[in-house]
Coordinates of C-alpha atoms in Angstrom, one line a residue:
X1 CA -43.4 -14.0 -21.5
X2 CA -40.2 -15.0 -19.8
X3 CA -39.9 -14.3 -16.1
X4 CA -37.7 -11.4 -15.4
X5 CA -35.7 -11.1 -12.2
X6 CA -36.6 -7.8 -10.5
X7 CA -35.0 -6.8 -7.3
X8 CA -36.3 -3.8 -5.4
X9 CA -34.7 -1.9 -2.6
X10 CA -37.2 -3.5 -0.2
X11 CA -36.0 -6.9 -1.4
X12 CA -32.4 -6.0 -0.8
X13 CA -33.2 -4.7 2.7
X14 CA -35.2 -7.8 3.4
X15 CA -32.5 -10.3 2.5
X16 CA -29.9 -8.2 4.4
X17 CA -32.2 -8.4 7.4
X18 CA -32.7 -12.1 6.9
X19 CA -29.0 -12.8 6.6
X20 CA -27.9 -10.2 9.0
X21 CA -26.1 -12.6 11.4
X22 CA -24.2 -14.1 8.5
X23 CA -23.1 -10.7 7.3
X24 CA -22.0 -9.6 10.8
X25 CA -20.1 -12.9 11.3
X26 CA -18.2 -12.4 8.0
X27 CA -17.3 -8.8 9.0
X28 CA -16.1 -9.9 12.5
X29 CA -14.1 -12.8 11.1
X30 CA -12.3 -10.7 8.6
X31 CA -11.7 -7.9 11.1
X32 CA -10.2 -10.2 13.7
X33 CA -8.2 -12.1 11.0
X34 CA -6.6 -9.0 9.4
X35 CA -5.8 -7.6 12.8
X36 CA -4.1 -10.8 14.0
X37 CA -2.2 -11.2 10.7
X38 CA -1.1 -7.5 10.6
X39 CA -0.2 -7.4 14.3
X40 CA 1.5 -10.7 14.8
X41 CA 2.5 -12.3 11.4
X42 CA 3.6 -9.4 9.2
X43 CA 7.1 -8.2 10.3
X44 CA 7.3 -4.6 11.4
X45 CA 9.5 -2.4 9.2
X46 CA 11.1 0.9 10.0
X47 CA 11.9 3.7 7.6
X48 CA 14.8 6.2 8.0
X49 CA 15.0 9.0 5.4
X50 CA 17.5 11.7 4.5
X51 CA 17.2 14.5 2.0
X52 CA 20.1 15.7 0.0
X53 CA 20.8 18.8 -2.1
X54 CA 23.1 18.9 -5.2
X55 CA 24.5 22.1 -6.5
X56 CA 26.3 21.4 -9.9
X57 CA 29.2 23.5 -11.0
X58 CA 28.8 26.3 -13.5
X59 CA 30.2 24.3 -16.5
X60 CA 27.7 21.5 -15.8
X61 CA 24.8 24.0 -15.7
X62 CA 25.9 25.6 -19.0
X63 CA 25.9 22.3 -20.8
X64 CA 22.3 21.5 -20.0
X65 CA 20.8 25.0 -19.5
X66 CA 18.9 24.7 -22.7
X67 CA 16.6 22.1 -21.1
X68 CA 15.1 24.8 -18.9
X69 CA 15.6 25.1 -15.1
X70 CA 13.0 22.6 -14.1
X71 CA 13.9 20.0 -16.7
X72 CA 17.6 20.5 -15.9
X73 CA 17.2 20.0 -12.2
X74 CA 15.1 16.8 -12.8
X75 CA 17.6 15.4 -15.3
X76 CA 20.6 16.0 -13.1
X77 CA 19.0 14.6 -9.9
X78 CA 17.8 11.5 -11.8
X79 CA 21.4 11.0 -12.9
X80 CA 22.7 11.2 -9.4
X81 CA 20.1 8.7 -8.2
X82 CA 21.2 6.2 -10.9
X83 CA 24.8 6.7 -9.7
X84 CA 23.8 5.8 -6.1
X85 CA 22.0 2.7 -7.3
X86 CA 25.1 1.1 -8.8
X87 CA 26.6 -2.1 -7.3
X88 CA 29.9 -0.3 -6.7
X89 CA 28.3 2.3 -4.5
X90 CA 26.0 -0.1 -2.7
X91 CA 29.0 -2.4 -2.0
X92 CA 30.7 0.6 -0.4
X93 CA 27.6 1.2 1.7
X94 CA 27.5 -2.4 2.9
X95 CA 31.2 -2.5 3.7
X96 CA 31.2 0.9 5.5
X97 CA 28.1 0.1 7.6
X98 CA 29.4 -3.4 8.4
X99 CA 25.9 -4.7 8.2
X100 CA 25.1 -8.1 6.7
X101 CA 23.5 -6.9 3.5
X102 CA 24.6 -7.4 -0.1
X103 CA 24.0 -4.9 -2.9
X104 CA 21.0 -6.7 -4.2
X105 CA 19.3 -6.6 -0.8
X106 CA 20.2 -3.0 -0.3
X107 CA 18.7 -2.1 -3.7
X108 CA 15.4 -3.5 -2.5
X109 CA 15.6 -1.7 0.9
X110 CA 16.6 1.7 -0.5
X111 CA 14.3 4.1 -2.3
X112 CA 15.6 7.3 -3.9
X113 CA 13.2 9.8 -5.3
X114 CA 13.5 13.4 -6.7
X115 CA 11.4 15.9 -4.9
X116 CA 9.1 17.7 -7.3
X117 CA 11.6 18.5 -10.0
X118 CA 14.1 20.2 -7.7
X119 CA 17.7 19.6 -7.0
X120 CA 16.7 17.8 -3.8
X121 CA 16.2 14.1 -3.6
X122 CA 15.1 11.9 -0.8
X123 CA 16.7 8.6 0.2
X124 CA 14.6 6.2 2.3
X125 CA 15.8 3.0 3.9
X126 CA 13.4 0.4 5.1
X127 CA 14.4 -2.6 7.2
X128 CA 13.1 -4.7 10.1
X129 CA 15.6 -3.0 12.5
X130 CA 15.3 0.7 13.2
X131 CA 19.0 1.0 14.0
X132 CA 19.9 -0.7 10.6
X133 CA 17.6 1.8 8.8
X134 CA 19.3 4.7 10.5
X135 CA 22.8 3.5 10.0
X136 CA 22.3 2.7 6.3
X137 CA 20.7 6.1 5.7
X138 CA 23.5 7.9 7.4
X139 CA 26.1 5.8 5.6
X140 CA 24.6 6.7 2.2
X141 CA 24.4 10.3 3.2
X142 CA 28.1 10.2 4.1
X143 CA 29.3 8.4 1.0
X144 CA 27.0 9.9 -1.6
X145 CA 28.7 13.4 -1.9
X146 CA 32.1 12.0 -2.7
X147 CA 30.7 9.4 -5.1
X148 CA 28.7 12.1 -7.0
X149 CA 31.7 14.4 -7.1
X150 CA 33.9 11.6 -8.5
X151 CA 31.5 10.8 -11.3
X152 CA 29.9 14.2 -12.2
X153 CA 32.4 16.7 -10.8
X154 CA 29.6 18.5 -9.0
X155 CA 30.5 21.5 -6.8
X156 CA 28.6 20.5 -3.7
X157 CA 26.4 17.7 -2.3
X158 CA 25.1 18.1 1.2
X159 CA 22.5 16.9 3.5
X160 CA 19.6 19.2 4.1
X161 CA 17.5 16.9 6.2
X162 CA 19.4 14.3 8.2
X163 CA 18.1 10.9 9.1
X164 CA 16.7 10.2 12.5
X165 CA 16.1 7.0 14.4
X166 CA 12.6 5.7 13.6
X167 CA 10.7 5.2 16.9
X168 CA 7.6 3.5 15.3
X169 CA 7.2 1.1 12.5
X170 CA 6.3 2.5 9.1
X171 CA 4.5 -0.8 8.2
X172 CA 2.3 -2.7 8.5
X173 CA -0.5 -0.1 9.1
X174 CA -2.5 -2.3 11.5
X175 CA -5.4 0.2 11.8
X176 CA -5.8 0.6 8.0
X177 CA -5.5 -3.1 7.4
X178 CA -8.1 -3.9 10.1
X179 CA -10.6 -1.3 8.6
X180 CA -10.1 -2.7 5.1
X181 CA -10.5 -6.2 6.4
X182 CA -13.8 -5.3 8.1
X183 CA -15.1 -3.6 4.9
X184 CA -14.1 -6.6 2.8
X185 CA -15.7 -9.0 5.3
X186 CA -19.0 -7.1 5.2
X187 CA -19.0 -6.9 1.4
X188 CA -18.3 -10.6 1.2
X189 CA -21.1 -11.3 3.7
X190 CA -23.6 -9.3 1.6
X191 CA -22.5 -11.1 -1.5
X192 CA -22.9 -14.5 0.1
X193 CA -26.3 -13.5 1.5
X194 CA -27.3 -12.3 -2.0
X195 CA -26.2 -15.6 -3.6
X196 CA -28.0 -17.6 -1.0
X197 CA -31.2 -15.6 -1.4
X198 CA -31.1 -15.9 -5.2
X199 CA -30.5 -19.6 -5.2
X200 CA -33.1 -20.3 -2.5
X201 CA -36.1 -21.7 -4.5
X202 CA -38.1 -22.9 -1.5
X203 CA -41.7 -21.8 -1.4
X204 CA -42.3 -20.3 2.0
X205 CA -45.4 -18.1 1.3
X206 CA -47.8 -17.0 -1.4
X207 CA -45.5 -14.3 -2.7
X208 CA -42.7 -16.8 -3.3
X209 CA -45.1 -18.9 -5.4
X210 CA -46.1 -16.0 -7.5
X211 CA -42.6 -14.8 -7.9
X212 CA -41.1 -18.2 -9.0
X213 CA -43.9 -19.8 -11.0
X214 CA -46.3 -17.1 -12.0
X215 CA -49.4 -19.3 -11.4
X216 CA -52.6 -18.4 -9.8
X217 CA -53.1 -19.2 -6.1
X218 CA -56.3 -21.2 -5.5
X219 CA -56.0 -21.2 -1.8
X220 CA -53.7 -21.1 1.2
X221 CA -53.5 -23.2 4.3
X222 CA -53.7 -21.0 7.4
X223 CA -51.2 -21.4 10.1
X224 CA -52.4 -23.1 13.2
X225 CA -51.3 -21.8 16.6
X226 CA -50.8 -24.5 19.2

């Protein structure tokens, strides 16, 4: 009968105990490494957000009322978001803010998202400079109403939650990254310990001989204390 590899809980605890130092070192290495990378190498980024409310005129509501109130609000807000993502609008934002960003860069920095199917949408700007984030968010909030009115003839577009200067970076999350790094290091340490244990075919005692070769033990040499 072929030998079957059987691993019990006691075996797992035994090799973890045996390789405990290796596991701890992996955990410490990854913890320190992720902390240093997150704290010193990954650039800090700041997020400024503004929420806007759009109230379409009566004619616009009548044209899409058959969609239902919730679907209507979502459809209209999604349209406004697409308008504000155009090169024309983002070029106006860059020129008005007088910041050295082009439309392609702004498109990566700006995130616009509808809020739970309402007529409110949130605009978030992420950059490495908190003042840039604030200025861009305020510029978008200033230019968006007129742009939307020009394209969709909406009655009113107004800010319901103005942007404020971010005082702390939104990323990277040093604490979260460090904890994840520690967990990854410990798991890797356990994996390495497991592989080392499974590939270690050295015979160190009677149990190892029985486990690896399944042959009877005729005798053992007692250890001699000096």
